[in-house]
Amino acid sequence: MNTLTNAPERCPLNATFELTVRCNLKCKMCLFRHDDKENAEIIRNELTAEQWAGFAREAAEMGTVGVLITGGEPLLRPDFCEIYESIYRQGFMISLYTNATLVTPEIMELLRKYPPHKIGISIYGASPETYHKVCGNAAAFEKMLEGSRLLCTLPSVTEFRTTIIKDNFCDSRAIEKLVKENFGERHSVTQTRMVMKAVRGACADVESCRLSPQDNVKLSLQKSIDILRERIGDGFDENNVRIRQENLKKNADCSSAVNHRLSLFGCSGGMTAFAVTWEGKLQACQTLGAFSTDAVELGLKKAWETFPLSVKLPEPNKKCLNCEMSDLCQSCYALRYAETGNLEDCPEYACRDCEVMKSFCL
Amino acid sequence: MSVDNNIRYQAKPNYIRRKVGGNDILIPVAENVADFNGFIELNSTSAFIWDKLATPHTINEVADAVADEFGADKIIAFGDTKELFDLMLEHNMLVEVG
């Protein structure tokens, strides 16, 4: 049996606390939201406010610095204020992800007293019509604007985040414009690079609504192309745009990585980061549900310590291992598992995305 | 704003002191969340001074305590303490208590 003698030390610096997978919106591409029919069962199994407070205490003792509070929609929990305050008071760098449609005076009072270090506001359209198409709720558009205006009065860093699918593709520039007009030029919109299939029993039919790889790549280059168009003027032809691909692996200073730098999944998941799901499972990240330990049964510390023992990875497939587009590839174990249902298969959507991106490269 | 030798200063309550991986850190909270792009790492001397400032003290009282704690020369201890006080005042981390 081979043993790892030089494995890097694991340290749980960053945590994701997924308070619920329920949401008041029904976004077509949501990775995590379950069908509303399951809500009663989900509520029965969600961790209690005391359990979250206990996990926060343990995480502080374990040396966790950053905590992302997310969902589903975390503000949907009636005990959100109690949970939030108990986490905050442990002294973490707090990020809060919300769709900003459920910001009440009570929540604002709490956030004014304990402002998160960062707030991520998801925005899925620039009009009620688009919100209706993407989230099944036209009125949510105004509520999002109203809530965002309130959240922007806090001293927190605010990040607007969007996911573009077929139904809001034509709004992608309008969303950016709306954010700048309403919340100031300093705000930009972060866009999900690749929309993966729903995970852990979530109900969204992502395949039917996400962009074609052609449109997805075009979208990821859109901001750069817009800047070029503005600078070059009339003679600009976007069909002539080519990207120079830097060989990051070759150019990177690998001196510190030579000594057999190892990780569980090739990322920070399970090494310096972890997620606790709504029902108390500890995972490497919020998306990869293939491996977990039970933080309710074991306690958070023990669940973190024993997590690597739950990880059993197959040999990587030869196609991916020898792929000349690996530098461009967006896939990771979580994406592969979401897309194919197992950890070793090649995620076709990501492959096609790579091929399109490659066609733009010199 | 520079340090006044006759004024007693106290650490603002808007920081949570943590021990992370053996290191002493301060997490800015409340209205201070946006003051620092991250957390503040304290060395052993600054951690000692921060803890001392949980209650109001003048700079001379703190510098004397630093000299005693670390066996340092009083003049050097005062210089180092003043440097940290200036930095903390510049970043609005202290309140004047009188």
Tab-separated table of C-alpha atoms in Angstrom:
chain	number	residue	atom	x	y	z
A	1	MET	CA	0.000	0.000	0.000
A	2	ASN	CA	1.360	3.443	-0.927
A	3	THR	CA	1.186	6.044	1.800
A	4	LEU	CA	1.513	9.781	1.444
A	5	THR	CA	4.528	10.992	3.332
A	6	ASN	CA	4.537	14.493	1.965
A	7	ALA	CA	0.886	15.446	1.910
A	8	PRO	CA	0.299	19.142	2.586
A	9	GLU	CA	-1.349	20.046	5.841
A	10	ARG	CA	-5.096	20.588	5.681
A	11	CYS	CA	-6.463	23.715	7.340
A	12	PRO	CA	-10.183	24.618	7.190
A	13	LEU	CA	-9.739	28.316	6.414
A	14	ASN	CA	-12.934	28.848	4.421
A	15	ALA	CA	-16.377	27.444	5.080
A	16	THR	CA	-19.650	27.527	3.203
A	17	PHE	CA	-22.771	27.253	5.348
A	18	GLU	CA	-25.748	26.300	3.190
A	19	LEU	CA	-28.657	27.239	5.448
A	20	THR	CA	-31.314	25.812	3.145
A	21	VAL	CA	-31.885	24.589	-0.394
A	22	ARG	CA	-35.347	26.154	-0.425
A	23	CYS	CA	-35.889	29.372	-2.352
A	24	ASN	CA	-38.717	31.832	-2.977
A	25	LEU	CA	-37.711	32.004	-6.652
A	26	LYS	CA	-37.771	29.173	-9.154
A	27	CYS	CA	-34.750	29.888	-11.312
A	28	LYS	CA	-34.544	27.517	-14.235
A	29	MET	CA	-30.816	26.936	-13.836
A	30	CYS	CA	-30.525	26.685	-10.044
A	31	LEU	CA	-27.983	24.096	-8.964
A	32	PHE	CA	-29.426	23.523	-5.533
A	33	ARG	CA	-33.167	24.232	-5.293
A	34	HIS	CA	-35.422	21.208	-4.793
A	35	ASP	CA	-38.968	20.901	-6.043
A	36	ASP	CA	-41.398	22.775	-3.763
A	37	LYS	CA	-43.219	19.476	-3.112
A	38	GLU	CA	-40.202	18.459	-1.029
A	39	ASN	CA	-40.266	21.581	1.153
A	40	ALA	CA	-42.091	20.041	4.113
A	41	GLU	CA	-39.599	17.194	4.243
A	42	ILE	CA	-36.658	19.577	3.781
A	43	ILE	CA	-37.846	21.845	6.609
A	44	ARG	CA	-38.053	18.806	8.888
A	45	ASN	CA	-34.421	17.936	8.124
A	46	GLU	CA	-32.837	21.395	8.028
A	47	LEU	CA	-30.326	22.078	10.769
A	48	THR	CA	-31.681	24.117	13.653
A	49	ALA	CA	-30.403	27.548	14.681
A	50	GLU	CA	-28.652	25.938	17.655
A	51	GLN	CA	-26.904	23.438	15.399
A	52	TRP	CA	-25.609	26.224	13.144
A	53	ALA	CA	-24.442	28.138	16.218
A	54	GLY	CA	-22.608	25.013	17.397
A	55	PHE	CA	-20.943	24.550	13.999
A	56	ALA	CA	-19.884	28.204	14.007
A	57	ARG	CA	-18.267	27.761	17.428
A	58	GLU	CA	-16.460	24.645	16.249
A	59	ALA	CA	-15.345	26.294	12.997
A	60	ALA	CA	-13.862	29.210	14.979
A	61	GLU	CA	-11.966	26.754	17.178
A	62	MET	CA	-10.730	24.921	14.070
A	63	GLY	CA	-9.254	28.149	12.653
A	64	THR	CA	-11.825	28.961	9.995
A	65	VAL	CA	-11.529	32.586	8.886
A	66	GLY	CA	-14.048	33.034	6.053
A	67	VAL	CA	-17.665	31.890	6.187
A	68	LEU	CA	-20.024	32.131	3.243
A	69	ILE	CA	-23.682	32.056	4.284
A	70	THR	CA	-25.764	30.898	1.366
A	71	GLY	CA	-28.661	28.761	0.185
A	72	GLY	CA	-31.042	28.295	-1.618
A	73	GLU	CA	-32.146	31.635	-0.312
A	74	PRO	CA	-30.819	31.991	3.253
A	75	LEU	CA	-33.163	34.896	4.106
A	76	LEU	CA	-36.085	32.516	3.603
A	77	ARG	CA	-35.384	30.898	6.939
A	78	PRO	CA	-37.607	32.421	9.622
A	79	ASP	CA	-34.741	32.030	12.096
A	80	PHE	CA	-32.194	33.650	9.749
A	81	CYS	CA	-31.453	36.536	12.145
A	82	GLU	CA	-30.737	34.189	15.029
A	83	ILE	CA	-28.478	31.966	12.901
A	84	TYR	CA	-26.669	34.891	11.287
A	85	GLU	CA	-25.943	36.635	14.567
A	86	SER	CA	-24.590	33.475	16.191
A	87	ILE	CA	-22.227	32.891	13.258
A	88	TYR	CA	-21.177	36.540	13.041
A	89	ARG	CA	-20.338	36.867	16.711
A	90	GLN	CA	-17.671	34.170	16.411
A	91	GLY	CA	-15.554	36.616	14.378
A	92	PHE	CA	-15.375	35.420	10.783
A	93	MET	CA	-14.935	37.264	7.521
A	94	ILE	CA	-18.581	36.890	6.504
A	95	SER	CA	-19.957	36.696	2.972
A	96	LEU	CA	-23.699	36.562	2.434
A	97	TYR	CA	-25.248	35.406	-0.839
A	98	THR	CA	-28.859	36.414	-1.412
A	99	ASN	CA	-31.309	37.214	-4.188
A	100	ALA	CA	-32.174	40.419	-2.246
A	101	THR	CA	-35.942	39.943	-2.611
A	102	LEU	CA	-36.622	39.187	1.063
A	103	VAL	CA	-34.870	42.099	2.764
A	104	THR	CA	-37.124	43.131	5.638
A	105	PRO	CA	-36.652	45.989	8.156
A	106	GLU	CA	-35.773	43.363	10.783
A	107	ILE	CA	-33.041	41.922	8.555
A	108	MET	CA	-31.692	45.393	7.744
A	109	GLU	CA	-31.558	46.230	11.448
A	110	LEU	CA	-29.522	43.081	12.029
A	111	LEU	CA	-27.199	43.694	9.054
A	112	ARG	CA	-26.641	47.298	10.080
A	113	LYS	CA	-25.511	46.047	13.473
A	114	TYR	CA	-23.469	43.178	12.026
A	115	PRO	CA	-22.666	44.015	8.388
A	116	PRO	CA	-21.219	41.173	6.326
A	117	HIS	CA	-17.764	41.809	4.893
A	118	LYS	CA	-19.148	40.979	1.471
A	119	ILE	CA	-22.644	40.635	0.037
A	120	GLY	CA	-23.222	38.730	-3.189
A	121	ILE	CA	-26.504	39.753	-4.796
A	122	SER	CA	-27.802	37.548	-7.578
A	123	ILE	CA	-29.496	39.367	-10.427
A	124	TYR	CA	-31.087	37.443	-13.272
A	125	GLY	CA	-32.602	40.048	-15.566
A	126	ALA	CA	-33.057	43.720	-16.324
A	127	SER	CA	-36.865	43.703	-16.370
A	128	PRO	CA	-39.883	42.057	-14.711
A	129	GLU	CA	-40.449	40.126	-17.975
A	130	THR	CA	-37.023	38.525	-17.807
A	131	TYR	CA	-37.461	37.737	-14.112
A	132	HIS	CA	-40.739	36.045	-14.996
A	133	LYS	CA	-39.009	33.958	-17.655
A	134	VAL	CA	-35.943	33.010	-15.599
A	135	CYS	CA	-37.222	32.934	-12.014
A	136	GLY	CA	-40.962	32.429	-12.541
A	137	ASN	CA	-41.689	35.666	-10.662
A	138	ALA	CA	-42.011	39.056	-12.385
A	139	ALA	CA	-42.569	40.950	-9.117
A	140	ALA	CA	-39.214	39.707	-7.838
A	141	PHE	CA	-37.461	42.183	-10.159
A	142	GLU	CA	-38.700	45.257	-8.245
A	143	LYS	CA	-38.167	43.505	-4.922
A	144	MET	CA	-34.579	42.714	-5.922
A	145	LEU	CA	-33.955	46.374	-6.801
A	146	GLU	CA	-35.524	47.552	-3.561
A	147	GLY	CA	-33.573	45.027	-1.476
A	148	SER	CA	-30.309	45.784	-3.300
A	149	ARG	CA	-30.730	49.517	-2.654
A	150	LEU	CA	-31.032	48.787	1.061
A	151	LEU	CA	-28.113	46.339	1.091
A	152	CYS	CA	-25.930	48.868	-0.745
A	153	THR	CA	-26.330	51.290	2.186
A	154	LEU	CA	-24.282	48.901	4.346
A	155	PRO	CA	-20.508	49.324	4.614
A	156	SER	CA	-20.058	45.853	3.076
A	157	VAL	CA	-18.380	45.163	-0.246
A	158	THR	CA	-21.172	44.366	-2.690
A	159	GLU	CA	-20.859	42.040	-5.643
A	160	PHE	CA	-23.630	41.538	-8.186
A	161	ARG	CA	-23.666	38.050	-9.627
A	162	THR	CA	-25.543	36.657	-12.569
A	163	THR	CA	-26.038	33.472	-14.487
A	164	ILE	CA	-26.959	33.831	-18.124
A	165	ILE	CA	-29.187	31.244	-19.788
A	166	LYS	CA	-31.248	31.319	-22.989
A	167	ASP	CA	-34.049	33.310	-21.300
A	168	ASN	CA	-31.866	36.222	-20.179
A	169	PHE	CA	-29.155	36.080	-22.856
A	170	CYS	CA	-30.459	39.228	-24.505
A	171	ASP	CA	-30.341	41.011	-21.106
A	172	SER	CA	-26.680	40.331	-20.381
A	173	ARG	CA	-25.504	43.866	-21.261
A	174	ALA	CA	-28.668	45.437	-19.823
A	175	ILE	CA	-28.036	43.772	-16.451
A	176	GLU	CA	-24.584	45.356	-16.245
A	177	LYS	CA	-26.055	48.750	-17.271
A	178	LEU	CA	-28.863	48.446	-14.727
A	179	VAL	CA	-26.408	47.712	-11.920
A	180	LYS	CA	-24.159	50.644	-12.818
A	181	GLU	CA	-27.100	53.058	-13.199
A	182	ASN	CA	-28.785	52.041	-9.965
A	183	PHE	CA	-25.852	51.250	-7.710
A	184	GLY	CA	-22.898	53.177	-9.113
A	185	GLU	CA	-20.149	52.773	-11.696
A	186	ARG	CA	-17.886	50.956	-9.250
A	187	HIS	CA	-20.183	47.946	-9.332
A	188	SER	CA	-19.745	45.354	-12.027
A	189	VAL	CA	-21.490	42.054	-12.548
A	190	THR	CA	-19.753	38.733	-12.081
A	191	GLN	CA	-20.967	36.134	-14.505
A	192	THR	CA	-20.971	32.355	-14.033
A	193	ARG	CA	-18.536	31.018	-16.633
A	194	MET	CA	-20.173	27.631	-17.028
A	195	VAL	CA	-23.671	26.619	-15.961
A	196	MET	CA	-23.554	23.045	-14.754
A	197	LYS	CA	-26.396	20.606	-14.250
A	198	ALA	CA	-28.269	20.624	-10.948
A	199	VAL	CA	-26.721	18.636	-8.100
A	200	ARG	CA	-27.748	16.675	-4.989
A	201	GLY	CA	-31.361	16.069	-5.976
A	202	ALA	CA	-32.083	19.615	-7.162
A	203	CYS	CA	-34.895	19.842	-9.670
A	204	ALA	CA	-33.723	22.246	-12.399
A	205	ASP	CA	-33.570	20.993	-15.978
A	206	VAL	CA	-30.417	22.947	-16.732
A	207	GLU	CA	-29.693	21.232	-20.023
A	208	SER	CA	-32.810	22.648	-21.626
A	209	CYS	CA	-32.140	26.256	-20.622
A	210	ARG	CA	-28.401	26.800	-20.669
A	211	LEU	CA	-26.661	28.427	-23.605
A	212	SER	CA	-25.151	26.515	-26.475
A	213	PRO	CA	-21.354	26.255	-26.105
A	214	GLN	CA	-21.064	28.772	-28.981
A	215	ASP	CA	-23.154	31.383	-27.171
A	216	ASN	CA	-21.556	30.563	-23.834
A	217	VAL	CA	-18.055	31.261	-25.135
A	218	LYS	CA	-19.247	34.363	-26.975
A	219	LEU	CA	-20.757	35.597	-23.727
A	220	SER	CA	-17.556	34.982	-21.772
A	221	LEU	CA	-15.668	37.093	-24.338
A	222	GLN	CA	-18.398	39.710	-24.644
A	223	LYS	CA	-16.937	42.311	-22.295
A	224	SER	CA	-13.518	42.140	-23.962
A	225	ILE	CA	-15.085	42.291	-27.430
A	226	ASP	CA	-17.180	45.310	-26.420
A	227	ILE	CA	-14.052	47.135	-25.221
A	228	LEU	CA	-12.261	46.342	-28.501
A	229	ARG	CA	-15.272	47.490	-30.542
A	230	GLU	CA	-15.355	50.783	-28.655
A	231	ARG	CA	-11.617	51.379	-29.128
A	232	ILE	CA	-11.334	50.303	-32.765
A	233	GLY	CA	-14.593	51.789	-34.017
A	234	ASP	CA	-16.192	51.170	-37.403
A	235	GLY	CA	-13.557	48.860	-38.828
A	236	PHE	CA	-13.995	46.324	-36.036
A	237	ASP	CA	-15.061	42.833	-37.050
A	238	GLU	CA	-15.598	40.491	-34.122
A	239	ASN	CA	-15.133	37.485	-36.396
A	240	ASN	CA	-11.468	38.424	-36.630
A	241	VAL	CA	-10.916	38.384	-32.876
A	242	ARG	CA	-8.302	35.856	-31.807
A	243	ILE	CA	-7.013	35.097	-28.343
A	244	ARG	CA	-3.419	34.358	-27.529
A	245	GLN	CA	-3.277	31.449	-25.136
A	246	GLU	CA	-0.524	31.784	-22.579
A	247	ASN	CA	0.921	28.543	-21.366
A	248	LEU	CA	0.276	29.156	-17.710
A	249	LYS	CA	1.722	25.850	-16.632
A	250	LYS	CA	4.978	26.551	-18.465
A	251	ASN	CA	5.256	30.148	-17.298
A	252	ALA	CA	4.202	29.671	-13.713
A	253	ASP	CA	6.850	29.649	-11.059
A	254	CYS	CA	6.495	26.051	-9.977
A	255	SER	CA	9.422	26.043	-7.578
A	256	SER	CA	7.132	25.841	-4.559
A	257	ALA	CA	5.019	23.138	-6.174
A	258	VAL	CA	7.814	20.739	-7.034
A	259	ASN	CA	7.764	18.984	-3.723
A	260	HIS	CA	4.821	16.695	-4.595
A	261	ARG	CA	2.118	19.219	-3.864
A	262	LEU	CA	-0.977	17.169	-3.391
A	263	SER	CA	-4.620	17.863	-2.844
A	264	LEU	CA	-7.816	15.847	-2.755
A	265	PHE	CA	-9.491	17.232	-5.889
A	266	GLY	CA	-6.909	19.523	-7.471
A	267	CYS	CA	-8.431	22.551	-5.740
A	268	SER	CA	-8.930	23.951	-2.249
A	269	GLY	CA	-11.968	21.710	-1.596
A	270	GLY	CA	-11.355	19.515	1.441
A	271	MET	CA	-7.870	21.014	1.860
A	272	THR	CA	-8.467	24.597	2.963
A	273	ALA	CA	-12.204	24.808	2.333
A	274	PHE	CA	-15.347	22.883	3.137
A	275	ALA	CA	-19.103	23.211	2.888
A	276	VAL	CA	-21.796	22.198	5.347
A	277	THR	CA	-25.056	21.351	3.609
A	278	TRP	CA	-28.534	22.222	4.837
A	279	GLU	CA	-28.889	18.793	6.472
A	280	GLY	CA	-25.434	18.804	8.080
A	281	LYS	CA	-23.179	16.940	5.681
A	282	LEU	CA	-19.604	18.148	5.376
A	283	GLN	CA	-18.444	18.198	1.753
A	284	ALA	CA	-15.407	19.529	-0.106
A	285	CYS	CA	-17.582	22.166	-1.757
A	286	GLN	CA	-21.263	22.930	-2.128
A	287	THR	CA	-21.528	21.214	-5.511
A	288	LEU	CA	-19.639	17.949	-5.094
A	289	GLY	CA	-22.004	15.704	-3.150
A	290	ALA	CA	-20.261	12.422	-4.018
A	291	PHE	CA	-18.244	12.419	-0.789
A	292	SER	CA	-19.297	13.610	2.621
A	293	THR	CA	-19.039	13.030	6.333
A	294	ASP	CA	-21.838	13.554	8.818
A	295	ALA	CA	-21.139	16.713	10.816
A	296	VAL	CA	-24.273	16.209	12.946
A	297	GLU	CA	-23.231	12.766	14.080
A	298	LEU	CA	-19.482	13.328	14.305
A	299	GLY	CA	-19.329	17.014	15.130
A	300	LEU	CA	-17.749	19.457	12.693
A	301	LYS	CA	-14.143	18.931	13.794
A	302	LYS	CA	-14.246	15.158	13.470
A	303	ALA	CA	-16.201	15.391	10.202
A	304	TRP	CA	-13.458	17.653	8.786
A	305	GLU	CA	-10.634	15.455	10.073
A	306	THR	CA	-12.091	12.233	8.688
A	307	PHE	CA	-13.346	13.692	5.405
A	308	PRO	CA	-10.367	12.505	3.278
A	309	LEU	CA	-11.152	8.914	4.299
A	310	SER	CA	-14.511	9.244	2.505
A	311	VAL	CA	-12.860	10.240	-0.781
A	312	LYS	CA	-12.356	7.456	-3.277
A	313	LEU	CA	-11.381	8.775	-6.684
A	314	PRO	CA	-11.221	6.674	-9.836
A	315	GLU	CA	-8.325	6.839	-12.273
A	316	PRO	CA	-8.749	9.883	-14.503
A	317	ASN	CA	-9.941	9.025	-17.997
A	318	LYS	CA	-7.258	8.971	-20.673
A	319	LYS	CA	-9.067	11.455	-22.933
A	320	CYS	CA	-9.029	14.176	-20.271
A	321	LEU	CA	-5.546	13.262	-19.040
A	322	ASN	CA	-4.015	13.691	-22.492
A	323	CYS	CA	-6.283	16.488	-23.703
A	324	GLU	CA	-4.435	19.324	-25.403
A	325	MET	CA	-7.184	21.729	-24.316
A	326	SER	CA	-6.734	21.057	-20.599
A	327	ASP	CA	-5.543	24.644	-20.068
A	328	LEU	CA	-8.875	25.928	-21.360
A	329	CYS	CA	-11.051	23.304	-19.708
A	330	GLN	CA	-13.546	24.426	-17.053
A	331	SER	CA	-14.169	20.969	-15.663
A	332	CYS	CA	-13.325	19.728	-12.216
A	333	TYR	CA	-14.531	16.696	-10.267
A	334	ALA	CA	-17.670	18.568	-9.192
A	335	LEU	CA	-18.587	19.588	-12.738
A	336	ARG	CA	-17.789	16.128	-14.090
A	337	TYR	CA	-19.985	14.512	-11.427
A	338	ALA	CA	-22.832	16.948	-12.063
A	339	GLU	CA	-22.645	16.529	-15.824
A	340	THR	CA	-22.114	12.795	-16.163
A	341	GLY	CA	-23.232	11.282	-12.862
A	342	ASN	CA	-19.793	9.860	-12.227
A	343	LEU	CA	-16.303	11.129	-11.550
A	344	GLU	CA	-14.384	9.697	-14.448
A	345	ASP	CA	-16.407	10.448	-17.569
A	346	CYS	CA	-15.727	13.286	-19.926
A	347	PRO	CA	-18.281	16.137	-19.558
A	348	GLU	CA	-19.407	16.657	-23.138
A	349	TYR	CA	-20.748	20.220	-22.631
A	350	ALA	CA	-17.395	21.357	-21.189
A	351	CYS	CA	-15.559	19.657	-24.078
A	352	ARG	CA	-17.668	21.460	-26.657
A	353	ASP	CA	-17.126	24.745	-24.807
A	354	CYS	CA	-13.367	24.137	-24.984
A	355	GLU	CA	-13.503	23.413	-28.694
A	356	VAL	CA	-15.316	26.686	-29.361
A	357	MET	CA	-12.875	28.621	-27.163
A	358	LYS	CA	-9.978	26.923	-28.955
A	359	SER	CA	-11.342	28.166	-32.294
A	360	PHE	CA	-10.835	31.742	-31.020
A	361	CYS	CA	-7.235	31.033	-30.036
A	362	LEU	CA	-4.245	31.792	-32.271
B	1	MET	CA	-3.740	62.432	14.278
B	2	SER	CA	-0.724	61.758	16.466
B	3	VAL	CA	-0.504	60.250	19.910
B	4	ASP	CA	-1.004	62.519	22.901
B	5	ASN	CA	1.012	61.311	25.886
B	6	ASN	CA	-1.617	62.550	28.348
B	7	ILE	CA	-4.632	60.916	26.758
B	8	ARG	CA	-5.838	57.452	27.606
B	9	TYR	CA	-6.705	55.314	24.602
B	10	GLN	CA	-8.801	52.194	24.293
B	11	ALA	CA	-9.155	49.634	21.481
B	12	LYS	CA	-12.392	50.013	19.544
B	13	PRO	CA	-14.814	47.176	20.178
B	14	ASN	CA	-15.346	46.693	16.432
B	15	TYR	CA	-12.728	43.991	16.115
B	16	ILE	CA	-12.939	40.374	17.130
B	17	ARG	CA	-9.667	38.917	18.358
B	18	ARG	CA	-9.066	35.357	17.139
B	19	LYS	CA	-6.361	32.742	17.279
B	20	VAL	CA	-6.033	31.078	13.862
B	21	GLY	CA	-3.427	28.420	13.198
B	22	GLY	CA	-1.364	29.723	16.123
B	23	ASN	CA	-1.540	33.303	14.784
B	24	ASP	CA	-3.226	36.235	16.504
B	25	ILE	CA	-5.640	38.023	14.198
B	26	LEU	CA	-8.223	40.799	14.361
B	27	ILE	CA	-11.382	40.530	12.302
B	28	PRO	CA	-12.993	43.917	11.610
B	29	VAL	CA	-16.723	43.843	12.325
B	30	ALA	CA	-19.674	46.274	12.511
B	31	GLU	CA	-19.082	49.561	10.650
B	32	ASN	CA	-15.387	48.674	10.296
B	33	VAL	CA	-15.966	45.778	7.863
B	34	ALA	CA	-14.904	47.810	4.864
B	35	ASP	CA	-11.881	49.456	6.526
B	36	PHE	CA	-9.543	46.576	5.813
B	37	ASN	CA	-9.502	44.293	2.819
B	38	GLY	CA	-9.198	41.223	5.009
B	39	PHE	CA	-8.080	40.639	8.556
B	40	ILE	CA	-5.194	42.038	10.567
B	41	GLU	CA	-2.415	39.765	11.738
B	42	LEU	CA	-0.766	40.717	15.014
B	43	ASN	CA	2.752	39.818	16.080
B	44	SER	CA	3.343	38.985	19.740
B	45	THR	CA	4.087	42.603	20.719
B	46	SER	CA	1.107	44.084	18.913
B	47	ALA	CA	-1.138	41.323	20.297
B	48	PHE	CA	0.067	42.218	23.798
B	49	ILE	CA	-0.576	45.922	23.169
B	50	TRP	CA	-4.029	45.268	21.705
B	51	ASP	CA	-4.975	43.175	24.732
B	52	LYS	CA	-3.652	45.875	27.054
B	53	LEU	CA	-5.879	48.404	25.275
B	54	ALA	CA	-8.999	46.431	26.168
B	55	THR	CA	-9.040	48.979	29.023
B	56	PRO	CA	-7.993	52.666	28.740
B	57	HIS	CA	-4.256	53.379	29.010
B	58	THR	CA	-1.847	56.154	28.096
B	59	ILE	CA	0.984	55.385	25.718
B	60	ASN	CA	3.491	55.610	28.572
B	61	GLU	CA	1.616	53.024	30.603
B	62	VAL	CA	1.480	50.660	27.610
B	63	ALA	CA	5.156	51.213	26.693
B	64	ASP	CA	6.204	50.490	30.309
B	65	ALA	CA	4.141	47.292	30.235
B	66	VAL	CA	5.779	46.276	26.932
B	67	ALA	CA	9.250	46.894	28.391
B	68	ASP	CA	8.388	44.750	31.438
B	69	GLU	CA	6.752	41.958	29.426
B	70	PHE	CA	9.491	41.603	26.804
B	71	GLY	CA	12.476	42.729	28.882
B	72	ALA	CA	13.097	45.567	26.452
B	73	ASP	CA	14.847	48.876	26.889
B	74	LYS	CA	12.248	51.519	27.869
B	75	ILE	CA	13.222	53.961	25.113
B	76	ILE	CA	13.051	51.268	22.420
B	77	ALA	CA	9.765	49.975	23.847
B	78	PHE	CA	8.298	53.472	23.720
B	79	GLY	CA	9.404	53.953	20.097
B	80	ASP	CA	7.873	50.649	18.999
B	81	THR	CA	4.664	51.299	20.936
B	82	LYS	CA	4.347	54.781	19.440
B	83	GLU	CA	4.761	53.383	15.945
B	84	LEU	CA	1.865	50.990	16.534
B	85	PHE	CA	-0.291	53.669	18.224
B	86	ASP	CA	0.221	55.953	15.206
B	87	LEU	CA	-0.771	53.170	12.852
B	88	MET	CA	-3.858	52.306	14.888
B	89	LEU	CA	-4.901	55.966	15.137
B	90	GLU	CA	-4.407	56.397	11.404
B	91	HIS	CA	-6.742	53.465	10.819
B	92	ASN	CA	-9.269	54.643	13.369
B	93	MET	CA	-8.821	51.613	15.605
B	94	LEU	CA	-8.580	53.489	18.924
B	95	VAL	CA	-10.874	55.773	20.884
B	96	GLU	CA	-9.782	58.530	23.207
B	97	VAL	CA	-11.141	57.997	26.684
B	98	GLY	CA	-9.732	61.156	28.248
